[in-house]
CSV table of C-alpha atoms in Angstrom, one decimal:
chain,number,residue,atom,x,y,z
U,1,MET,CA,65.6,-45.5,50.8
U,2,LYS,CA,65.3,-41.7,50.6
U,3,ARG,CA,65.7,-42.0,46.8
U,4,SER,CA,62.9,-44.5,46.7
U,5,LYS,CA,60.6,-42.3,48.7
U,6,SER,CA,61.4,-39.4,46.5
U,7,LEU,CA,60.7,-41.5,43.4
U,8,VAL,CA,57.3,-42.5,44.9
U,9,PHE,CA,56.4,-38.9,45.7
U,10,SER,CA,57.4,-37.9,42.2
U,11,LYS,CA,55.1,-40.5,40.8
U,12,ARG,CA,52.3,-39.4,43.1
U,13,ARG,CA,52.7,-35.8,42.0
U,14,LYS,CA,52.5,-36.9,38.3
U,15,LEU,CA,49.4,-39.0,39.1
U,16,LEU,CA,47.8,-36.1,40.9
U,17,LYS,CA,48.7,-33.7,38.2
U,18,GLY,CA,47.2,-36.0,35.6
U,19,ALA,CA,44.1,-36.5,37.7
U,20,GLY,CA,43.7,-32.8,38.1
U,21,SER,CA,43.9,-32.3,34.4
U,22,ALA,CA,41.3,-35.0,33.8
U,23,LEU,CA,39.0,-33.3,36.4
U,24,VAL,CA,39.4,-30.0,34.7
U,25,ALA,CA,38.7,-31.6,31.3
U,26,ALA,CA,35.7,-33.4,32.8
U,27,ALA,CA,34.3,-30.3,34.3
U,28,ALA,CA,34.7,-28.4,31.0
U,29,ALA,CA,33.3,-31.2,28.9
U,30,PRO,CA,29.6,-30.6,29.5
U,31,TYR,CA,29.9,-27.0,28.5
U,32,VAL,CA,31.7,-28.0,25.3
U,33,ILE,CA,28.9,-30.5,24.5
U,34,ARG,CA,26.1,-28.0,25.4
U,35,GLY,CA,27.7,-25.4,23.2
U,36,TYR,CA,27.8,-27.9,20.3
U,37,ALA,CA,24.2,-29.2,20.7
U,38,ALA,CA,22.2,-26.6,22.6
U,39,ASP,CA,18.8,-27.6,24.0
U,40,PRO,CA,16.1,-26.8,21.5
U,41,VAL,CA,13.7,-23.9,22.0
U,42,ASN,CA,10.1,-24.9,22.1
U,43,ILE,CA,7.5,-22.6,20.4
U,44,GLY,CA,3.8,-23.5,20.2
U,45,GLY,CA,1.6,-23.4,17.1
U,46,LEU,CA,-2.2,-23.3,17.4
U,47,TYR,CA,-4.0,-23.9,14.1
U,48,PRO,CA,-7.3,-25.4,13.0
U,49,SER,CA,-6.2,-28.5,11.0
U,50,THR,CA,-9.7,-29.9,11.1
U,51,GLY,CA,-13.2,-28.4,11.0
U,52,SER,CA,-14.7,-25.6,9.0
U,53,MET,CA,-11.5,-23.5,9.1
U,54,ALA,CA,-9.1,-26.3,8.2
U,55,GLN,CA,-8.3,-25.2,4.6
U,56,ILE,CA,-6.4,-22.2,5.8
U,57,GLY,CA,-5.3,-23.9,9.0
U,58,GLN,CA,-3.5,-26.7,7.2
U,59,ALA,CA,-1.7,-24.2,4.9
U,60,CYS,CA,-0.6,-22.4,8.1
U,61,VAL,CA,0.9,-25.6,9.4
U,62,VAL,CA,2.9,-26.0,6.2
U,63,ALA,CA,4.2,-22.5,6.5
U,64,ALA,CA,5.0,-22.9,10.2
U,65,LYS,CA,7.2,-25.9,9.5
U,66,LEU,CA,8.9,-24.2,6.5
U,67,ALA,CA,9.7,-21.2,8.7
U,68,VAL,CA,11.2,-23.3,11.5
U,69,GLU,CA,13.3,-25.2,8.9
U,70,MET,CA,14.6,-21.9,7.5
U,71,VAL,CA,15.6,-20.6,10.9
U,72,ASN,CA,17.3,-23.9,11.9
U,73,ASN,CA,19.1,-24.3,8.6
U,74,ALA,CA,20.5,-20.8,9.0
U,75,GLY,CA,22.2,-21.8,12.3
U,76,GLY,CA,19.4,-21.6,14.8
U,77,ILE,CA,19.5,-19.1,17.7
U,78,LYS,CA,23.1,-18.2,17.8
U,79,SER,CA,23.0,-16.4,21.2
U,80,LEU,CA,21.8,-19.7,22.6
U,81,GLY,CA,24.7,-21.7,21.1
U,82,GLY,CA,22.9,-22.5,17.9
U,83,ALA,CA,19.7,-23.8,19.6
U,84,LYS,CA,17.2,-25.1,17.1
U,85,LEU,CA,13.5,-24.1,17.2
U,86,ASN,CA,11.2,-27.0,18.1
U,87,LEU,CA,7.7,-26.4,16.8
U,88,ILE,CA,5.0,-28.0,18.9
U,89,LEU,CA,1.7,-27.9,17.0
U,90,SER,CA,-1.8,-28.3,18.3
U,91,ASP,CA,-5.1,-28.7,16.3
U,92,VAL,CA,-7.7,-26.4,17.7
U,93,GLN,CA,-10.3,-28.0,15.4
U,94,SER,CA,-12.0,-24.7,14.4
U,95,ASP,CA,-13.7,-24.6,17.8
U,96,THR,CA,-13.5,-22.0,20.5
U,97,THR,CA,-13.9,-24.5,23.4
U,98,VAL,CA,-11.2,-26.8,22.0
U,99,THR,CA,-9.0,-23.7,21.4
U,100,ARG,CA,-9.2,-22.9,25.1
U,101,THR,CA,-8.4,-26.5,26.3
U,102,GLU,CA,-5.6,-27.0,23.7
U,103,THR,CA,-3.9,-23.7,24.6
U,104,GLU,CA,-4.0,-24.6,28.2
U,105,ARG,CA,-2.7,-28.1,27.5
U,106,LEU,CA,0.0,-26.8,25.2
U,107,ILE,CA,1.3,-24.4,27.9
U,108,SER,CA,1.0,-26.8,30.9
U,109,GLY,CA,2.5,-29.8,29.1
U,110,ASN,CA,5.5,-28.1,27.5
U,111,LYS,CA,8.2,-25.7,28.4
U,112,LEU,CA,7.3,-23.0,25.8
U,113,SER,CA,9.1,-19.8,25.0
U,114,ALA,CA,6.2,-18.3,23.0
U,115,ILE,CA,3.2,-19.3,20.8
U,116,HIS,CA,1.9,-18.3,17.4
U,117,GLY,CA,-1.7,-18.8,16.2
U,118,CYS,CA,-4.6,-19.1,15.4
U,119,TYR,CA,-5.3,-17.0,12.3
U,120,ALA,CA,-9.1,-16.9,12.9
U,121,SER,CA,-9.8,-14.0,15.3
U,122,ALA,CA,-12.6,-15.8,17.1
U,123,LEU,CA,-10.1,-18.5,18.0
U,124,THR,CA,-7.2,-16.2,18.7
U,125,LEU,CA,-9.2,-14.1,21.1
U,126,ILE,CA,-9.7,-17.3,23.3
U,127,ALA,CA,-6.0,-18.4,22.9
U,128,SER,CA,-4.7,-15.0,23.8
U,129,GLU,CA,-6.8,-14.9,27.0
U,130,VAL,CA,-5.1,-18.2,28.1
U,131,CYS,CA,-1.7,-16.9,27.1
U,132,GLU,CA,-2.2,-13.7,29.1
U,133,ARG,CA,-3.0,-15.6,32.3
U,134,ALA,CA,-0.1,-17.9,31.8
U,135,LYS,CA,2.3,-15.0,30.9
U,136,VAL,CA,3.4,-16.6,27.6
U,137,ALA,CA,3.7,-14.3,24.6
U,138,ILE,CA,1.5,-15.0,21.5
U,139,ILE,CA,2.1,-13.5,18.2
U,140,THR,CA,-0.7,-13.6,15.6
U,141,GLY,CA,-1.8,-12.6,12.2
U,142,SER,CA,-5.4,-12.2,13.4
U,143,SER,CA,-6.9,-8.8,12.7
U,144,SER,CA,-9.5,-8.1,15.5
U,145,ASP,CA,-8.8,-4.8,17.2
U,146,GLN,CA,-10.0,-6.5,20.5
U,147,LEU,CA,-6.7,-8.3,20.6
U,148,ASN,CA,-4.9,-5.1,21.5
U,149,LYS,CA,-7.1,-4.0,24.4
U,150,GLY,CA,-5.7,-4.6,27.8
U,151,ARG,CA,-3.2,-7.3,26.7
U,152,HIS,CA,0.5,-7.4,27.6
U,153,TYR,CA,1.5,-10.7,26.0
U,154,THR,CA,-0.3,-10.4,22.7
U,155,PHE,CA,1.5,-9.1,19.6
U,156,THR,CA,-0.1,-8.2,16.2
U,157,PRO,CA,2.5,-7.3,13.6
U,158,PHE,CA,0.1,-6.7,10.7
U,159,ALA,CA,-2.9,-4.5,9.9
U,160,ARG,CA,-5.9,-4.3,12.3
U,161,ALA,CA,-9.5,-4.8,11.2
U,162,SER,CA,-10.3,-1.1,11.4
U,163,GLN,CA,-7.4,-0.4,9.0
U,164,PHE,CA,-8.8,-3.0,6.6
U,165,ALA,CA,-12.0,-1.0,6.6
U,166,LYS,CA,-10.3,2.3,5.8
U,167,ALA,CA,-8.4,0.7,2.9
U,168,GLN,CA,-11.5,-0.9,1.4
U,169,LEU,CA,-13.3,2.4,1.5
U,170,GLN,CA,-10.4,4.2,-0.1
U,171,MET,CA,-10.2,1.5,-2.8
U,172,ALA,CA,-13.9,2.0,-3.6
U,173,LYS,CA,-13.0,5.2,-5.2
U,174,LEU,CA,-10.7,3.3,-7.6
U,175,VAL,CA,-13.8,2.0,-9.4
U,176,GLY,CA,-16.2,4.9,-9.0
U,177,ASP,CA,-16.4,8.6,-8.0
U,178,LYS,CA,-19.5,8.2,-5.8
U,179,PRO,CA,-19.4,4.8,-4.2
U,180,LYS,CA,-22.6,3.4,-2.9
U,181,VAL,CA,-21.7,0.3,-0.9
U,182,ALA,CA,-23.5,-2.8,0.3
U,183,VAL,CA,-21.7,-4.3,3.3
U,184,ILE,CA,-22.4,-8.0,4.1
U,185,PHE,CA,-20.5,-9.7,6.9
U,186,GLU,CA,-20.3,-13.0,8.7
U,187,ASN,CA,-21.2,-12.7,12.4
U,188,THR,CA,-18.0,-13.7,14.1
U,189,ALA,CA,-15.3,-11.5,15.6
U,190,PHE,CA,-13.6,-11.1,12.2
U,191,GLY,CA,-16.7,-10.0,10.4
U,192,THR,CA,-18.2,-7.8,13.0
U,193,SER,CA,-15.1,-5.9,13.9
U,194,THR,CA,-14.2,-5.2,10.2
U,195,SER,CA,-17.7,-4.3,9.2
U,196,ASN,CA,-18.1,-1.9,12.2
U,197,GLY,CA,-15.0,-0.2,11.1
U,198,LEU,CA,-16.5,0.2,7.6
U,199,LYS,CA,-19.6,1.8,9.1
U,200,GLU,CA,-17.8,4.2,11.3
U,201,LEU,CA,-15.2,5.4,8.7
U,202,ALA,CA,-17.5,5.6,5.6
U,203,PRO,CA,-18.7,9.2,6.1
U,204,GLY,CA,-15.2,10.5,6.5
U,205,GLU,CA,-14.1,8.7,3.3
U,206,GLY,CA,-17.0,10.0,1.2
U,207,VAL,CA,-18.6,6.6,0.8
U,208,GLU,CA,-22.3,6.0,1.3
U,209,ILE,CA,-23.3,2.6,2.8
U,210,VAL,CA,-26.7,1.8,1.5
U,211,MET,CA,-26.9,-1.7,3.1
U,212,PHE,CA,-25.3,-3.2,6.2
U,213,GLU,CA,-26.3,-6.8,6.7
U,214,PRO,CA,-24.9,-9.6,8.9
U,215,TYR,CA,-25.3,-13.2,8.0
U,216,SER,CA,-24.7,-16.5,9.8
U,217,ALA,CA,-21.2,-17.8,9.1
U,218,GLY,CA,-21.3,-21.1,7.2
U,219,PHE,CA,-24.7,-20.5,5.5
U,220,THR,CA,-25.7,-22.6,2.5
U,221,ASP,CA,-28.0,-20.2,0.5
U,222,ALA,CA,-26.8,-16.7,-0.4
U,223,GLY,CA,-29.8,-16.0,-2.6
U,224,PRO,CA,-31.9,-13.9,-0.2
U,225,LEU,CA,-28.8,-11.9,0.9
U,226,ILE,CA,-27.7,-11.1,-2.7
U,227,ASN,CA,-31.3,-10.2,-3.7
U,228,LYS,CA,-31.2,-7.6,-0.9
U,229,VAL,CA,-27.9,-6.3,-2.3
U,230,LYS,CA,-29.5,-6.1,-5.8
U,231,ALA,CA,-32.5,-4.1,-4.4
U,232,SER,CA,-30.2,-1.7,-2.4
U,233,GLY,CA,-29.0,0.2,-5.4
U,234,ALA,CA,-25.4,-0.4,-4.5
U,235,ASN,CA,-22.6,-0.1,-7.1
U,236,ALA,CA,-20.1,-1.9,-5.0
U,237,LEU,CA,-20.2,-4.9,-2.7
U,238,PHE,CA,-18.0,-5.4,0.4
U,239,SER,CA,-18.2,-9.0,1.6
U,240,VAL,CA,-16.4,-9.6,4.9
U,241,SER,CA,-16.3,-13.4,4.8
U,242,TYR,CA,-14.1,-16.5,5.1
U,243,LEU,CA,-13.5,-18.8,2.2
U,244,ASN,CA,-16.6,-21.0,1.8
U,245,ASP,CA,-19.0,-18.2,2.4
U,246,LEU,CA,-17.3,-15.9,-0.1
U,247,ILE,CA,-17.2,-18.6,-2.8
U,248,LEU,CA,-21.0,-19.0,-2.4
U,249,ILE,CA,-21.6,-15.2,-2.5
U,250,VAL,CA,-19.5,-14.6,-5.7
U,251,ARG,CA,-21.2,-17.5,-7.5
U,252,THR,CA,-24.6,-16.2,-6.4
U,253,VAL,CA,-23.9,-12.7,-7.6
U,254,LYS,CA,-23.2,-14.2,-11.1
U,255,GLN,CA,-26.3,-16.4,-11.0
U,256,VAL,CA,-28.7,-13.5,-10.3
U,257,GLY,CA,-27.0,-11.4,-13.0
U,258,LEU,CA,-25.9,-8.7,-10.6
U,259,ASN,CA,-23.3,-6.4,-12.3
U,260,ILE,CA,-21.4,-4.9,-9.3
U,261,ALA,CA,-17.9,-4.2,-8.3
U,262,ILE,CA,-16.7,-6.5,-5.5
U,263,ASN,CA,-14.1,-6.0,-2.8
U,264,GLY,CA,-13.8,-9.3,-1.0
U,265,GLY,CA,-11.9,-7.8,1.9
U,266,SER,CA,-9.5,-10.3,3.5
U,267,GLY,CA,-10.2,-13.8,4.9
U,268,GLY,CA,-11.2,-16.2,2.2
U,269,PHE,CA,-10.7,-13.8,-0.7
U,270,VAL,CA,-6.9,-13.9,-0.6
U,271,VAL,CA,-6.3,-17.7,-0.6
U,272,PRO,CA,-5.5,-19.8,-3.7
U,273,ASP,CA,-8.6,-22.0,-3.1
U,274,PHE,CA,-10.8,-19.0,-3.8
U,275,TYR,CA,-9.6,-18.8,-7.4
U,276,LYS,CA,-9.7,-22.6,-7.7
U,277,ASN,CA,-13.4,-22.6,-6.9
U,278,VAL,CA,-14.6,-19.5,-8.8
U,279,GLY,CA,-12.1,-19.4,-11.6
U,280,LYS,CA,-12.5,-16.5,-14.0
U,281,LEU,CA,-15.2,-15.0,-11.8
U,282,ALA,CA,-12.3,-13.8,-9.6
U,283,GLU,CA,-10.5,-11.9,-12.3
U,284,GLY,CA,-10.3,-8.2,-11.5
U,285,LEU,CA,-11.9,-8.6,-8.1
U,286,LEU,CA,-10.3,-6.4,-5.4
U,287,GLY,CA,-9.5,-7.2,-1.8
U,288,VAL,CA,-7.3,-6.2,1.1
U,289,ALA,CA,-4.6,-8.3,2.9
U,290,HIS,CA,-2.3,-7.8,5.8
U,291,TRP,CA,0.4,-9.5,3.8
U,292,ASN,CA,1.0,-10.5,0.2
U,293,HIS,CA,3.7,-12.6,-1.5
U,294,ASP,CA,5.0,-9.6,-3.5
U,295,VAL,CA,5.6,-7.2,-0.6
U,296,ASN,CA,9.4,-7.4,-1.0
U,297,ASP,CA,12.2,-9.6,-2.2
U,298,ALA,CA,12.3,-11.7,1.0
U,299,ALA,CA,8.6,-12.5,0.6
U,300,GLN,CA,9.2,-13.5,-3.0
U,301,LYS,CA,11.9,-16.0,-1.8
U,302,VAL,CA,9.6,-17.5,0.7
U,303,ASN,CA,6.9,-17.7,-1.9
U,304,ALA,CA,9.2,-19.6,-4.3
U,305,GLU,CA,10.0,-22.2,-1.6
U,306,TYR,CA,6.4,-22.5,-0.6
U,307,LYS,CA,5.4,-23.0,-4.2
U,308,LYS,CA,7.9,-25.9,-4.5
U,309,ARG,CA,6.2,-27.6,-1.7
U,310,THR,CA,2.5,-26.9,-2.4
U,311,GLY,CA,2.2,-25.8,-6.0
U,312,GLU,CA,0.5,-22.6,-4.9
U,313,PHE,CA,1.5,-19.1,-3.9
U,314,ILE,CA,1.8,-18.4,-0.2
U,315,PHE,CA,-1.2,-16.3,1.0
U,316,GLU,CA,-1.4,-13.7,3.7
U,317,TYR,CA,-1.9,-15.9,6.9
U,318,ALA,CA,0.7,-18.4,5.9
U,319,GLY,CA,3.3,-15.8,4.6
U,320,GLY,CA,2.7,-13.6,7.6
U,321,LEU,CA,3.4,-16.6,9.8
U,322,VAL,CA,6.8,-17.1,8.3
U,323,ALA,CA,7.6,-13.4,9.2
U,324,GLN,CA,6.2,-14.0,12.7
U,325,THR,CA,8.5,-17.0,13.3
U,326,TYR,CA,11.5,-14.8,12.4
U,327,MET,CA,10.2,-12.1,14.8
U,328,LEU,CA,10.3,-14.7,17.5
U,329,ALA,CA,13.8,-15.8,16.4
U,330,ASP,CA,14.9,-12.1,16.6
U,331,ALA,CA,13.5,-11.8,20.1
U,332,LEU,CA,15.2,-15.0,21.2
U,333,GLU,CA,18.5,-13.8,19.8
U,334,ARG,CA,18.3,-10.5,21.7
U,335,ALA,CA,17.0,-12.1,24.9
U,336,GLY,CA,19.8,-14.7,24.9
U,337,SER,CA,17.3,-16.9,26.8
U,338,ALA,CA,14.4,-19.2,26.2
U,339,ASP,CA,12.6,-17.9,29.3
U,340,PRO,CA,9.1,-16.8,28.2
U,341,GLN,CA,9.1,-13.6,30.2
U,342,LYS,CA,12.5,-12.5,28.7
U,343,VAL,CA,11.3,-13.5,25.2
U,344,ARG,CA,8.1,-11.5,25.7
U,345,ASP,CA,10.1,-8.4,26.8
U,346,ALA,CA,12.5,-8.8,23.8
U,347,LEU,CA,9.5,-9.2,21.5
U,348,ALA,CA,8.0,-6.0,22.9
U,349,GLN,CA,11.3,-4.2,21.9
U,350,ILE,CA,11.5,-5.4,18.3
U,351,ASP,CA,12.4,-2.8,15.7
U,352,VAL,CA,13.3,-4.3,12.4
U,353,SER,CA,13.5,-3.0,8.8
U,354,GLN,CA,15.3,-5.7,7.0
U,355,GLY,CA,15.3,-9.5,6.6
U,356,TYR,CA,12.5,-12.0,7.0
U,357,ALA,CA,11.3,-10.5,10.2
U,358,ALA,CA,10.5,-7.3,8.3
U,359,MET,CA,8.3,-9.0,5.7
U,360,ALA,CA,5.3,-6.7,6.0
U,361,PRO,CA,3.7,-4.0,4.0
U,362,GLY,CA,6.1,-1.0,4.4
U,363,GLY,CA,8.9,-3.3,5.5
U,364,LYS,CA,9.0,-2.3,9.1
U,365,VAL,CA,7.9,-3.8,12.4
U,366,LYS,CA,8.0,-2.1,15.8
U,367,PHE,CA,5.5,-2.8,18.5
U,368,GLY,CA,3.8,-0.1,20.5
U,369,PRO,CA,2.7,-0.5,24.2
U,370,ASP,CA,-0.5,-2.2,23.1
U,371,GLY,CA,1.3,-4.9,21.1
U,372,LYS,CA,0.4,-3.4,17.7
U,373,ASN,CA,3.0,-2.8,15.0
U,374,VAL,CA,3.1,1.0,14.7
U,375,TYR,CA,3.9,0.7,11.0
U,376,GLY,CA,1.2,-1.9,10.3
U,377,HIS,CA,-1.1,-1.3,7.4
U,378,PRO,CA,-3.0,-3.4,4.8
U,379,VAL,CA,-2.2,-3.7,1.2
U,380,GLY,CA,-4.9,-3.6,-1.5
U,381,VAL,CA,-4.8,-6.6,-3.9
U,382,GLN,CA,-6.4,-7.6,-7.2
U,383,TRP,CA,-6.8,-11.0,-8.9
U,384,GLN,CA,-4.9,-10.9,-12.1
U,385,ASN,CA,-4.3,-14.0,-14.3
U,386,GLY,CA,-4.9,-16.3,-11.3
U,387,ASP,CA,-2.5,-14.4,-9.0
U,388,LEU,CA,-2.9,-11.8,-6.3
U,389,VAL,CA,-1.1,-8.6,-7.2
U,390,SER,CA,-0.6,-5.7,-4.8
U,391,VAL,CA,-2.1,-2.5,-6.3
U,392,PHE,CA,-2.8,-0.2,-3.4
U,393,PRO,CA,-1.6,2.1,-1.9
U,394,LYS,CA,0.8,3.6,-4.4
U,395,GLU,CA,3.9,3.0,-2.3
U,396,ASP,CA,3.1,-0.7,-1.9
U,397,ALA,CA,1.8,-1.3,-5.5
U,398,ARG,CA,3.7,-4.0,-7.4
U,399,GLY,CA,1.4,-3.9,-10.5
U,400,LYS,CA,-1.1,-1.7,-12.2
U,401,LEU,CA,-4.8,-1.8,-11.3
U,402,LEU,CA,-6.9,-3.5,-14.0
U,403,LYS,CA,-10.2,-1.7,-14.7
U,404,THR,CA,-13.1,-4.2,-15.1
């Protein structure tokens, strides 16, 4: 009988030991699974896919998807167990009111780590206000200097509007010793901030502004405006405009027989659709960009992949957006968390000089207390044989300036 009891106890011990091992394995199992398939990290994307700004907005969406695909194919966020980025897009419809409601909806309806958008400064100013209140970081290629005033969750890794102005003024000397410039600009945040920078900096750069004229964005007749330019005696024209306006302006300059050097600034000037619409009229025209597809080898790789998908080179807003996505990925890696506050704090501490996150003129990104990249500066570009080539400043030039 004692032997029977001993045998029963022995069997019980084996059963309990087996059960204990199973419990340990069961307890460990969720962690093994979670490490294998980590929860995705949600990032928001605010872009105008419809409305008057849709041409650039749609290209930004293509670039945003490409960037997320690149990060995920390279292993995702390794400090989060290989978590994949999950891009949640919202169409802000080229409208400031819609931008506000869509930003609020995107944040309240999703667990976001950060947001990128909107490309157009007038829209980004609204979106960034919402992000500031919600304490969710937004990183943007928009250029308005207002984005860096009193903000703590807004990050601008590229050149500011005032820097564009200085570069344009310096480039005016590439085509003439005594530049007399006519400045025409569309009356939104992008146009007004850039043109004001031109006006303030011109005396110090030795450039005379002989005409300073705003116009209503989206106008349909550039004749009266260009006739004023013709009468001003200017030998150079700076047009601070988005795509459709700039196309109309360049065509009108040709129609009235005005022989004048043109610096198209940024905005619509640096997108492939500009060349598609004006053709040979674009050859030799100068502009400035916060990003160009020839800034470094990483940018050239991104450009090659984007070309496969669209048949066009990747322009400043779209290319800069790929870099911005990698900046967010860098912040997530260092934060080791998807928490928006931790991501914001990690983003504020970014300091990169290599890889896709450093795809910027000069190849460095480090944010100051105001959210500006302390190394940020524009690159001067010129249309050459249907492509945009970086020609200014000397250290960023990838081709020779063509005299026209």
